[in-house]
PDB file of C-alpha atoms in Angstrom:
ATOM      1  CA  MET A 214      55.554  11.694  12.522  1.00 44.00           C
ATOM      2  CA  PRO A 215      53.880   8.422  11.479  1.00 45.00           C
ATOM      3  CA  PRO A 216      51.572   8.610   8.460  1.00 43.00           C
ATOM      4  CA  THR A 217      47.883   9.094   9.111  1.00 44.00           C
ATOM      5  CA  PRO A 218      46.129   5.773   8.589  1.00 50.00           C
ATOM      6  CA  GLU A 219      43.816   5.673   5.585  1.00 60.00           C
ATOM      7  CA  ARG A 220      40.184   6.112   6.592  1.00 65.00           C
ATOM      8  CA  LEU A 221      38.034   3.137   5.702  1.00 72.00           C
ATOM      9  CA  PRO A 222      34.334   3.526   4.887  1.00 75.00           C
ATOM     10  CA  PRO A 223      31.822   2.005   7.313  1.00 87.00           C
ATOM     11  CA  ASP A 224      30.911  -1.635   6.734  1.00 88.00           C
ATOM     12  CA  PRO A 225      27.783  -2.391   4.635  1.00 87.00           C
ATOM     13  CA  ALA A 226      25.649  -3.255   7.674  1.00 90.00           C
ATOM     14  CA  THR A 227      26.409   0.118   9.274  1.00 93.00           C
ATOM     15  CA  ILE A 228      25.718   1.994   6.031  1.00 92.00           C
ATOM     16  CA  LEU A 229      22.389   0.225   5.642  1.00 93.00           C
ATOM     17  CA  GLU A 230      21.434   0.888   9.258  1.00 94.00           C
ATOM     18  CA  ARG A 231      22.166   4.600   8.850  1.00 95.00           C
ATOM     19  CA  SER A 232      20.325   4.632   5.518  1.00 95.00           C
ATOM     20  CA  ARG A 233      17.227   3.157   7.134  1.00 95.00           C
ATOM     21  CA  GLY A 234      17.491   5.723   9.905  1.00 96.00           C
ATOM     22  CA  VAL A 235      17.817   8.770   7.665  1.00 96.00           C
ATOM     23  CA  LEU A 236      15.005   7.601   5.359  1.00 96.00           C
ATOM     24  CA  PHE A 237      12.554   6.958   8.180  1.00 96.00           C
ATOM     25  CA  ALA A 238      13.528  10.143  10.045  1.00 97.00           C
ATOM     26  CA  GLN A 239      12.895  12.243   6.945  1.00 97.00           C
ATOM     27  CA  TRP A 240       9.515  10.586   6.452  1.00 97.00           C
ATOM     28  CA  GLN A 241       8.570  11.341  10.055  1.00 98.00           C
ATOM     29  CA  GLU A 242       9.622  14.967   9.574  1.00 98.00           C
ATOM     30  CA  LEU A 243       7.446  15.209   6.462  1.00 97.00           C
ATOM     31  CA  LEU A 244       4.438  13.854   8.358  1.00 97.00           C
ATOM     32  CA  ARG A 245       5.053  16.231  11.264  1.00 97.00           C
ATOM     33  CA  LEU A 246       5.208  19.251   8.970  1.00 97.00           C
ATOM     34  CA  ARG A 247       2.061  18.174   7.112  1.00 96.00           C
ATOM     35  CA  CYS A 248       0.142  18.223  10.403  1.00 96.00           C
ATOM     36  CA  THR A 249       1.670  21.573  11.326  1.00 96.00           C
ATOM     37  CA  VAL A 250       0.709  23.186   8.015  1.00 93.00           C
ATOM     38  CA  LEU A 251      -2.871  21.921   8.311  1.00 93.00           C
ATOM     39  CA  LYS A 252      -3.054  23.699  11.683  1.00 93.00           C
ATOM     40  CA  THR A 253      -1.222  26.965  10.955  1.00 89.00           C
ATOM     41  CA  TYR A 254      -0.736  27.508   7.194  1.00 86.00           C
ATOM     42  CA  ASP A 255       2.265  29.547   8.314  1.00 88.00           C
ATOM     43  CA  GLN A 256       4.558  30.646   5.483  1.00 86.00           C
ATOM     44  CA  ASP A 257       7.698  29.172   7.063  1.00 91.00           C
ATOM     45  CA  ASP A 258       5.955  25.873   7.816  1.00 93.00           C
ATOM     46  CA  ILE A 259       4.778  25.621   4.210  1.00 91.00           C
ATOM     47  CA  HIS A 260       8.303  26.272   2.966  1.00 91.00           C
ATOM     48  CA  ASP A 261       9.730  23.670   5.380  1.00 95.00           C
ATOM     49  CA  LEU A 262       7.179  21.085   4.235  1.00 96.00           C
ATOM     50  CA  ARG A 263       8.069  21.713   0.602  1.00 95.00           C
ATOM     51  CA  VAL A 264      11.768  21.229   1.367  1.00 95.00           C
ATOM     52  CA  ALA A 265      10.942  18.065   3.332  1.00 96.00           C
ATOM     53  CA  THR A 266       9.099  16.590   0.343  1.00 96.00           C
ATOM     54  CA  ARG A 267      12.097  17.305  -1.871  1.00 95.00           C
ATOM     55  CA  ARG A 268      14.555  15.759   0.563  1.00 95.00           C
ATOM     56  CA  PHE A 269      12.389  12.664   0.858  1.00 96.00           C
ATOM     57  CA  ARG A 270      12.169  12.346  -2.925  1.00 95.00           C
ATOM     58  CA  ALA A 271      15.969  12.647  -3.092  1.00 95.00           C
ATOM     59  CA  LEU A 272      16.267   9.734  -0.646  1.00 94.00           C
ATOM     60  CA  LEU A 273      13.889   7.598  -2.705  1.00 93.00           C
ATOM     61  CA  GLU A 274      15.876   8.431  -5.834  1.00 92.00           C
ATOM     62  CA  LEU A 275      19.227   7.649  -4.232  1.00 93.00           C
ATOM     63  CA  PHE A 276      18.116   4.247  -2.965  1.00 90.00           C
ATOM     64  CA  ASP A 277      16.331   3.395  -6.199  1.00 86.00           C
ATOM     65  CA  PRO A 278      18.525   0.353  -7.054  1.00 83.00           C
ATOM     66  CA  ILE A 279      17.739  -1.456  -3.795  1.00 81.00           C
ATOM     67  CA  ALA A 280      14.234  -0.206  -2.940  1.00 78.00           C
ATOM     68  CA  PRO A 281      11.043  -2.096  -3.898  1.00 75.00           C
ATOM     69  CA  LYS A 282       9.924  -0.531  -7.173  1.00 75.00           C
ATOM     70  CA  SER A 283       6.152  -0.660  -6.710  1.00 71.00           C
ATOM     71  CA  ALA A 284       6.071   1.122  -3.353  1.00 73.00           C
ATOM     72  CA  LYS A 285       8.770   3.609  -4.336  1.00 76.00           C
ATOM     73  CA  ASN A 286       7.118   4.675  -7.593  1.00 81.00           C
ATOM     74  CA  GLU A 287       3.740   5.289  -5.951  1.00 84.00           C
ATOM     75  CA  LEU A 288       5.352   7.259  -3.145  1.00 89.00           C
ATOM     76  CA  LYS A 289       7.312   9.449  -5.546  1.00 89.00           C
ATOM     77  CA  LYS A 290       4.156  10.232  -7.503  1.00 90.00           C
ATOM     78  CA  VAL A 291       2.198  11.306  -4.417  1.00 92.00           C
ATOM     79  CA  ILE A 292       5.034  13.320  -2.847  1.00 95.00           C
ATOM     80  CA  ARG A 293       5.832  15.085  -6.125  1.00 94.00           C
ATOM     81  CA  LYS A 294       2.212  16.244  -6.317  1.00 93.00           C
ATOM     82  CA  ILE A 295       2.488  17.749  -2.820  1.00 94.00           C
ATOM     83  CA  THR A 296       5.733  19.507  -3.764  1.00 94.00           C
ATOM     84  CA  GLN A 297       4.097  21.043  -6.830  1.00 92.00           C
ATOM     85  CA  VAL A 298       0.986  22.214  -4.974  1.00 92.00           C
ATOM     86  CA  LEU A 299       3.073  23.849  -2.258  1.00 92.00           C
ATOM     87  CA  GLY A 300       5.323  25.558  -4.822  1.00 88.00           C
ATOM     88  CA  GLY A 301       2.581  27.795  -6.168  1.00 87.00           C
ATOM     89  CA  LEU A 302       1.835  29.246  -2.737  1.00 89.00           C
ATOM     90  CA  ARG A 303       5.499  29.666  -1.919  1.00 88.00           C
ATOM     91  CA  ASN A 304       5.968  31.849  -5.029  1.00 91.00           C
ATOM     92  CA  ILE A 305       3.069  34.099  -4.001  1.00 92.00           C
ATOM     93  CA  ASP A 306       4.391  34.423  -0.440  1.00 90.00           C
ATOM     94  CA  GLU A 307       7.825  35.371  -1.743  1.00 92.00           C
ATOM     95  CA  ALA A 308       6.236  37.981  -4.031  1.00 92.00           C
ATOM     96  CA  LEU A 309       4.348  39.435  -1.053  1.00 90.00           C
ATOM     97  CA  LEU A 310       7.706  39.818   0.708  1.00 90.00           C
ATOM     98  CA  PHE A 311       9.583  41.108  -2.343  1.00 92.00           C
ATOM     99  CA  PHE A 312       7.357  43.932  -3.580  1.00 90.00           C
ATOM    100  CA  PRO A 313       6.481  45.938  -0.401  1.00 85.00           C
ATOM    101  CA  PRO A 314       9.942  47.525   0.008  1.00 84.00           C
ATOM    102  CA  ARG A 315       9.875  48.449  -3.672  1.00 85.00           C
ATOM    103  CA  ILE A 316       6.231  49.466  -4.272  1.00 83.00           C
ATOM    104  CA  ASP A 317       4.433  51.421  -1.559  1.00 72.00           C
ATOM    105  CA  ALA A 318       1.346  49.468  -0.506  1.00 64.00           C
ATOM    106  CA  GLU A 319      -0.358  52.779   0.341  1.00 62.00           C
ATOM    107  CA  THR A 320      -0.368  53.840  -3.310  1.00 71.00           C
ATOM    108  CA  ALA A 321      -3.126  52.754  -5.685  1.00 64.00           C
ATOM    109  CA  ALA A 322      -0.667  50.652  -7.702  1.00 63.00           C
ATOM    110  CA  GLY A 323       0.740  48.935  -4.624  1.00 70.00           C
ATOM    111  CA  GLY A 324      -2.704  48.317  -3.180  1.00 78.00           C
ATOM    112  CA  ARG A 325      -4.003  46.682  -6.348  1.00 84.00           C
ATOM    113  CA  LEU A 326      -0.912  44.481  -6.670  1.00 87.00           C
ATOM    114  CA  PHE A 327      -1.057  43.227  -3.088  1.00 87.00           C
ATOM    115  CA  GLN A 328      -4.815  42.679  -3.199  1.00 87.00           C
ATOM    116  CA  ALA A 329      -4.471  40.651  -6.398  1.00 88.00           C
ATOM    117  CA  LEU A 330      -1.666  38.552  -4.893  1.00 90.00           C
ATOM    118  CA  SER A 331      -3.678  38.004  -1.715  1.00 88.00           C
ATOM    119  CA  ARG A 332      -6.694  36.778  -3.681  1.00 89.00           C
ATOM    120  CA  LEU A 333      -4.447  34.409  -5.598  1.00 89.00           C
ATOM    121  CA  ARG A 334      -2.966  33.150  -2.333  1.00 89.00           C
ATOM    122  CA  SER A 335      -6.419  32.364  -0.961  1.00 89.00           C
ATOM    123  CA  GLY A 336      -7.133  30.120  -3.944  1.00 89.00           C
ATOM    124  CA  LYS A 337      -3.791  28.332  -3.605  1.00 89.00           C
ATOM    125  CA  LEU A 338      -4.443  27.701   0.098  1.00 90.00           C
ATOM    126  CA  LYS A 339      -7.656  25.869  -0.738  1.00 91.00           C
ATOM    127  CA  ARG A 340      -5.789  23.628  -3.182  1.00 91.00           C
ATOM    128  CA  ILE A 341      -3.138  22.864  -0.566  1.00 91.00           C
ATOM    129  CA  GLU A 342      -5.718  22.038   2.084  1.00 92.00           C
ATOM    130  CA  LYS A 343      -7.480  19.676  -0.313  1.00 93.00           C
ATOM    131  CA  ALA A 344      -4.207  17.942  -1.281  1.00 93.00           C
ATOM    132  CA  LEU A 345      -2.988  17.549   2.323  1.00 94.00           C
ATOM    133  CA  ILE A 346      -6.332  16.205   3.542  1.00 94.00           C
ATOM    134  CA  ALA A 347      -6.419  13.698   0.655  1.00 93.00           C
ATOM    135  CA  PHE A 348      -2.915  12.535   1.617  1.00 93.00           C
ATOM    136  CA  ASP A 349      -3.407   8.848   2.564  1.00 93.00           C
ATOM    137  CA  GLN A 350      -0.955   8.765   5.455  1.00 93.00           C
ATOM    138  CA  ARG A 351      -1.755   5.220   6.606  1.00 93.00           C
ATOM    139  CA  THR A 352      -1.198   3.619   3.191  1.00 93.00           C
ATOM    140  CA  LEU A 353       1.879   5.682   2.435  1.00 94.00           C
ATOM    141  CA  ASP A 354       3.384   4.983   5.853  1.00 95.00           C
ATOM    142  CA  ARG A 355       3.037   1.262   5.180  1.00 93.00           C
ATOM    143  CA  MET A 356       4.908   1.735   1.873  1.00 92.00           C
ATOM    144  CA  VAL A 357       7.698   3.647   3.584  1.00 94.00           C
ATOM    145  CA  ARG A 358       8.101   0.959   6.219  1.00 93.00           C
ATOM    146  CA  GLU A 359       8.269  -1.650   3.456  1.00 90.00           C
ATOM    147  CA  ILE A 360      11.089   0.272   1.784  1.00 90.00           C
ATOM    148  CA  VAL A 361      12.952   0.788   5.070  1.00 92.00           C
ATOM    149  CA  ALA A 362      12.696  -2.912   5.905  1.00 90.00           C
ATOM    150  CA  ALA A 363      14.007  -3.810   2.428  1.00 87.00           C
ATOM    151  CA  LEU A 364      17.241  -1.875   2.994  1.00 88.00           C
ATOM    152  CA  ASN A 365      19.053  -4.849   4.486  1.00 85.00           C
ATOM    153  CA  GLU A 366      22.065  -6.985   3.667  1.00 81.00           C
ATOM    154  CA  GLY A 367      19.873  -9.327   1.667  1.00 77.00           C
ATOM    155  CA  CYS A 368      19.199  -6.591  -0.903  1.00 75.00           C
ATOM    156  CA  LEU A 369      22.967  -6.281  -1.445  1.00 74.00           C
ATOM    157  CA  ALA A 370      23.481 -10.050  -1.614  1.00 69.00           C
ATOM    158  CA  ASP A 371      20.967 -10.178  -4.476  1.00 69.00           C
ATOM    159  CA  ARG A 372      23.190  -7.747  -6.413  1.00 70.00           C
ATOM    160  CA  HIS A 373      26.552  -9.496  -6.463  1.00 65.00           C
ATOM    161  CA  GLY A 374      29.475  -7.099  -6.069  1.00 67.00           C
ATOM    162  CA  PHE A 375      27.248  -4.073  -5.412  1.00 80.00           C
ATOM    163  CA  SER A 376      29.148  -1.558  -3.271  1.00 87.00           C
ATOM    164  CA  LEU A 377      27.199   1.269  -1.654  1.00 90.00           C
ATOM    165  CA  PRO A 378      30.251   3.618  -1.312  1.00 90.00           C
ATOM    166  CA  ALA A 379      31.090   3.059  -4.986  1.00 91.00           C
ATOM    167  CA  TYR A 380      27.451   3.630  -5.963  1.00 92.00           C
ATOM    168  CA  PHE A 381      27.306   6.842  -3.924  1.00 94.00           C
ATOM    169  CA  SER A 382      30.494   8.021  -5.646  1.00 94.00           C
ATOM    170  CA  GLU A 383      29.103   7.290  -9.117  1.00 95.00           C
ATOM    171  CA  THR A 384      25.844   9.060  -8.242  1.00 95.00           C
ATOM    172  CA  SER A 385      27.754  12.104  -6.980  1.00 95.00           C
ATOM    173  CA  ILE A 386      29.751  12.308 -10.209  1.00 96.00           C
ATOM    174  CA  ARG A 387      26.565  12.100 -12.293  1.00 95.00           C
ATOM    175  CA  GLN A 388      25.030  14.917 -10.254  1.00 95.00           C
ATOM    176  CA  TYR A 389      28.103  17.114 -10.633  1.00 96.00           C
ATOM    177  CA  LEU A 390      28.576  16.737 -14.413  1.00 96.00           C
ATOM    178  CA  PRO A 391      25.672  19.033 -15.431  1.00 96.00           C
ATOM    179  CA  ILE A 392      26.941  21.607 -12.926  1.00 97.00           C
ATOM    180  CA  HIS A 393      30.361  21.565 -14.565  1.00 95.00           C
ATOM    181  CA  ARG A 394      28.758  21.929 -18.002  1.00 95.00           C
ATOM    182  CA  LEU A 395      26.429  24.776 -17.014  1.00 96.00           C
ATOM    183  CA  LEU A 396      28.616  26.993 -14.813  1.00 94.00           C
ATOM    184  CA  ALA A 397      30.329  29.029 -17.557  1.00 91.00           C
ATOM    185  CA  VAL A 398      27.324  29.498 -19.849  1.00 95.00           C
ATOM    186  CA  SER A 399      25.048  30.409 -16.930  1.00 95.00           C
ATOM    187  CA  MET A 400      26.847  33.765 -16.550  1.00 94.00           C
ATOM    188  CA  VAL A 401      25.541  34.909 -19.956  1.00 95.00           C
ATOM    189  CA  PRO A 402      22.579  37.273 -19.292  1.00 94.00           C
ATOM    190  CA  GLU A 403      20.333  35.612 -21.884  1.00 94.00           C
ATOM    191  CA  GLN A 404      20.915  32.122 -20.470  1.00 95.00           C
ATOM    192  CA  ARG A 405      18.050  32.037 -17.990  1.00 94.00           C
ATOM    193  CA  GLU A 406      17.214  28.436 -18.795  1.00 95.00           C
ATOM    194  CA  SER A 407      20.811  27.431 -18.079  1.00 96.00           C
ATOM    195  CA  ARG A 408      20.688  29.139 -14.679  1.00 96.00           C
ATOM    196  CA  HIS A 409      17.401  27.374 -13.939  1.00 96.00           C
ATOM    197  CA  ALA A 410      18.945  24.016 -14.855  1.00 97.00           C
ATOM    198  CA  LEU A 411      22.047  24.823 -12.805  1.00 97.00           C
ATOM    199  CA  ARG A 412      19.947  25.644  -9.735  1.00 97.00           C
ATOM    200  CA  ILE A 413      18.186  22.291  -9.955  1.00 96.00           C
ATOM    201  CA  ALA A 414      21.465  20.405 -10.519  1.00 97.00           C
ATOM    202  CA  ILE A 415      23.111  22.077  -7.509  1.00 97.00           C
ATOM    203  CA  LYS A 416      20.100  21.321  -5.350  1.00 96.00           C
ATOM    204  CA  LYS A 417      20.152  17.638  -6.339  1.00 96.00           C
ATOM    205  CA  TRP A 418      23.896  17.308  -5.711  1.00 97.00           C
ATOM    206  CA  ARG A 419      23.525  19.025  -2.351  1.00 97.00           C
ATOM    207  CA  TYR A 420      20.776  16.611  -1.270  1.00 96.00           C
ATOM    208  CA  VAL A 421      22.892  13.610  -2.281  1.00 96.00           C
ATOM    209  CA  LEU A 422      25.905  14.901  -0.356  1.00 96.00           C
ATOM    210  CA  GLU A 423      23.781  15.589   2.719  1.00 96.00           C
ATOM    211  CA  ILE A 424      22.602  11.983   2.687  1.00 95.00           C
ATOM    212  CA  VAL A 425      26.080  10.590   2.016  1.00 95.00           C
ATOM    213  CA  SER A 426      27.589  12.702   4.796  1.00 95.00           C
ATOM    214  CA  THR A 427      25.244  10.976   7.239  1.00 94.00           C
ATOM    215  CA  VAL A 428      25.488   7.384   6.064  1.00 94.00           C
ATOM    216  CA  LEU A 429      29.280   7.468   5.472  1.00 94.00           C
ATOM    217  CA  ASP A 430      29.999   9.830   8.388  1.00 92.00           C
ATOM    218  CA  CYS A 431      31.928  12.339   6.240  1.00 92.00           C
ATOM    219  CA  ASP A 432      32.338  16.066   6.834  1.00 93.00           C
ATOM    220  CA  TYR A 433      30.922  17.937   3.829  1.00 94.00           C
ATOM    221  CA  SER A 434      30.103  21.095   5.790  1.00 95.00           C
ATOM    222  CA  ALA A 435      32.361  23.422   3.754  1.00 95.00           C
ATOM    223  CA  LEU A 436      31.105  22.201   0.373  1.00 96.00           C
ATOM    224  CA  LEU A 437      27.475  22.106   1.520  1.00 96.00           C
ATOM    225  CA  GLY A 438      27.809  25.681   2.744  1.00 96.00           C
ATOM    226  CA  LEU A 439      29.128  26.761  -0.661  1.00 97.00           C
ATOM    227  CA  LEU A 440      26.372  24.899  -2.497  1.00 97.00           C
ATOM    228  CA  LYS A 441      23.811  26.623  -0.281  1.00 96.00           C
ATOM    229  CA  GLU A 442      25.363  29.984  -1.192  1.00 97.00           C
ATOM    230  CA  TYR A 443      25.046  29.206  -4.916  1.00 97.00           C
ATOM    231  CA  GLN A 444      21.542  27.846  -4.452  1.00 96.00           C
ATOM    232  CA  SER A 445      20.464  30.969  -2.571  1.00 96.00           C
ATOM    233  CA  ILE A 446      21.408  33.381  -5.358  1.00 97.00           C
ATOM    234  CA  LEU A 447      20.084  31.129  -8.121  1.00 97.00           C
ATOM    235  CA  GLY A 448      16.897  30.625  -6.119  1.00 96.00           C
ATOM    236  CA  ARG A 449      16.359  34.373  -5.877  1.00 96.00           C
ATOM    237  CA  MET A 450      16.894  34.650  -9.625  1.00 97.00           C
ATOM    238  CA  ASN A 451      14.326  31.917 -10.165  1.00 96.00           C
ATOM    239  CA  ASP A 452      11.943  33.847  -7.905  1.00 96.00           C
ATOM    240  CA  ILE A 453      12.198  36.789 -10.298  1.00 96.00           C
ATOM    241  CA  ALA A 454      11.183  34.532 -13.185  1.00 95.00           C
ATOM    242  CA  GLU A 455       8.265  33.167 -11.140  1.00 94.00           C
ATOM    243  CA  PHE A 456       7.167  36.710 -10.209  1.00 95.00           C
ATOM    244  CA  GLU A 457       7.051  37.597 -13.896  1.00 94.00           C
ATOM    245  CA  ILE A 458       4.720  34.658 -14.499  1.00 92.00           C
ATOM    246  CA  LEU A 459       2.560  35.735 -11.558  1.00 91.00           C
ATOM    247  CA  LEU A 460       2.259  39.272 -12.906  1.00 90.00           C
ATOM    248  CA  LYS A 461       0.914  37.969 -16.210  1.00 89.00           C
ATOM    249  CA  ALA A 462      -1.845  36.147 -14.320  1.00 86.00           C
ATOM    250  CA  LEU A 463      -2.929  39.255 -12.408  1.00 86.00           C
ATOM    251  CA  GLU A 464      -5.441  41.813 -13.670  1.00 84.00           C
ATOM    252  CA  LEU A 465      -3.432  45.035 -13.401  1.00 84.00           C
ATOM    253  CA  PRO A 466      -3.398  48.268 -15.433  1.00 85.00           C
ATOM    254  CA  ARG A 467      -0.689  48.271 -18.065  1.00 87.00           C
ATOM    255  CA  ASN A 468       1.364  51.039 -16.439  1.00 86.00           C
ATOM    256  CA  GLU A 469       1.373  49.259 -13.074  1.00 86.00           C
ATOM    257  CA  ARG A 470       2.431  46.007 -14.693  1.00 87.00           C
ATOM    258  CA  ASP A 471       5.234  47.865 -16.513  1.00 88.00           C
ATOM    259  CA  GLN A 472       6.419  49.365 -13.229  1.00 89.00           C
ATOM    260  CA  ALA A 473       6.552  45.965 -11.526  1.00 91.00           C
ATOM    261  CA  GLU A 474       8.314  44.363 -14.493  1.00 92.00           C
ATOM    262  CA  ALA A 475      10.942  47.129 -14.499  1.00 93.00           C
ATOM    263  CA  ILE A 476      11.636  46.417 -10.816  1.00 94.00           C
ATOM    264  CA  LEU A 477      12.087  42.732 -11.621  1.00 96.00           C
ATOM    265  CA  ARG A 478      14.490  43.425 -14.494  1.00 95.00           C
ATOM    266  CA  HIS A 479      16.614  45.647 -12.248  1.00 96.00           C
ATOM    267  CA  GLU A 480      16.730  43.020  -9.501  1.00 96.00           C
ATOM    268  CA  ASP A 481      17.583  40.278 -11.984  1.00 96.00           C
ATOM    269  CA  ALA A 482      20.551  42.295 -13.277  1.00 96.00           C
ATOM    270  CA  LEU A 483      21.859  42.833  -9.746  1.00 97.00           C
ATOM    271  CA  LEU A 484      21.552  39.147  -8.925  1.00 97.00           C
ATOM    272  CA  LEU A 485      23.345  38.131 -12.121  1.00 97.00           C
ATOM    273  CA  GLU A 486      26.230  40.402 -11.151  1.00 97.00           C
ATOM    274  CA  MET A 487      26.340  38.826  -7.675  1.00 97.00           C
ATOM    275  CA  PHE A 488      26.229  35.354  -9.196  1.00 97.00           C
ATOM    276  CA  SER A 489      29.097  36.046 -11.599  1.00 95.00           C
ATOM    277  CA  GLU A 490      31.195  37.424  -8.741  1.00 96.00           C
ATOM    278  CA  LEU A 491      30.487  34.309  -6.671  1.00 96.00           C
ATOM    279  CA  ILE A 492      31.703  32.044  -9.477  1.00 95.00           C
ATOM    280  CA  GLU A 493      34.906  34.073  -9.751  1.00 94.00           C
ATOM    281  CA  ARG A 494      35.543  34.171  -5.983  1.00 95.00           C
ATOM    282  CA  LYS A 495      34.413  30.671  -5.024  1.00 95.00           C
ATOM    283  CA  PRO A 496      34.428  28.299  -7.999  1.00 93.00           C
ATOM    284  CA  LEU A 497      32.661  24.983  -7.541  1.00 93.00           C
ATOM    285  CA  VAL A 498      35.043  22.050  -7.832  1.00 91.00           C
ATOM    286  CA  TYR A 499      34.212  18.375  -7.540  1.00 92.00           C
ATOM    287  CA  THR A 500      34.666  16.777  -4.125  1.00 89.00           C
ATOM    288  CA  PHE A 501      33.719  13.365  -2.812  1.00 86.00           C
ATOM    289  CA  LEU A 502      34.808  11.977   0.544  1.00 81.00           C
ATOM    290  CA  ILE A 503      34.712   8.426   1.896  1.00 73.00           C
TER     291      ILE A 503
END
């Protein structure tokens, strides 16, 4: 059987064309979801918009070396603010899903908890509405189009010897290194901060690989599926930490707060056990395809 010919990466013009496409498509998706949230304020739409802002920020970060600095920096600032505003509501919505199976809403304790969370949600919704209405779509769209137009062969010619596949590879390695460093220590029960940092590192690496898989036409489906599995458990553990912060902001009787905190500690222990088992069964190893 003749040897399989070595796969060559796409040429620079093709990579740049795909990069422009994925950047503009993600921007259009962000704008679409912003309009949807302003109409519905549906929980899933809010979550999707938050994810869209993060994916768009990941694109801006990845193309940092060849994107116009002034437009990119302003965009990142505005989009980060939207991400942060949406995050507060997302935590409340997750708490409203988490506690009902564990604390009966018909009891006095459950009723007070859910009423307090609902009041908090109402305040967060007003902040979100204000931020989304203040979102200067026309100006920001012009900035995005400027960045998209700048992703051309001229931007590579100005940086002699700059190779996009090599740059993507270096970026991927940088994103993986903190994951490698944090995996072992993150299984220690007291290392909550390490698990938080690991979750963020995995999310960033996953976003980079999703972009690279499109612009280099590589199949990362298996690795992306595993990263999503890790991110899911670590995300649920982060939810527990966010719920603890929420509880401290609510006016609840001491015994009811103690009950809710005990539920969170129990859930956190179960998730840590699941996380440790996942690391043993499916360890994360570095992969990069061209």
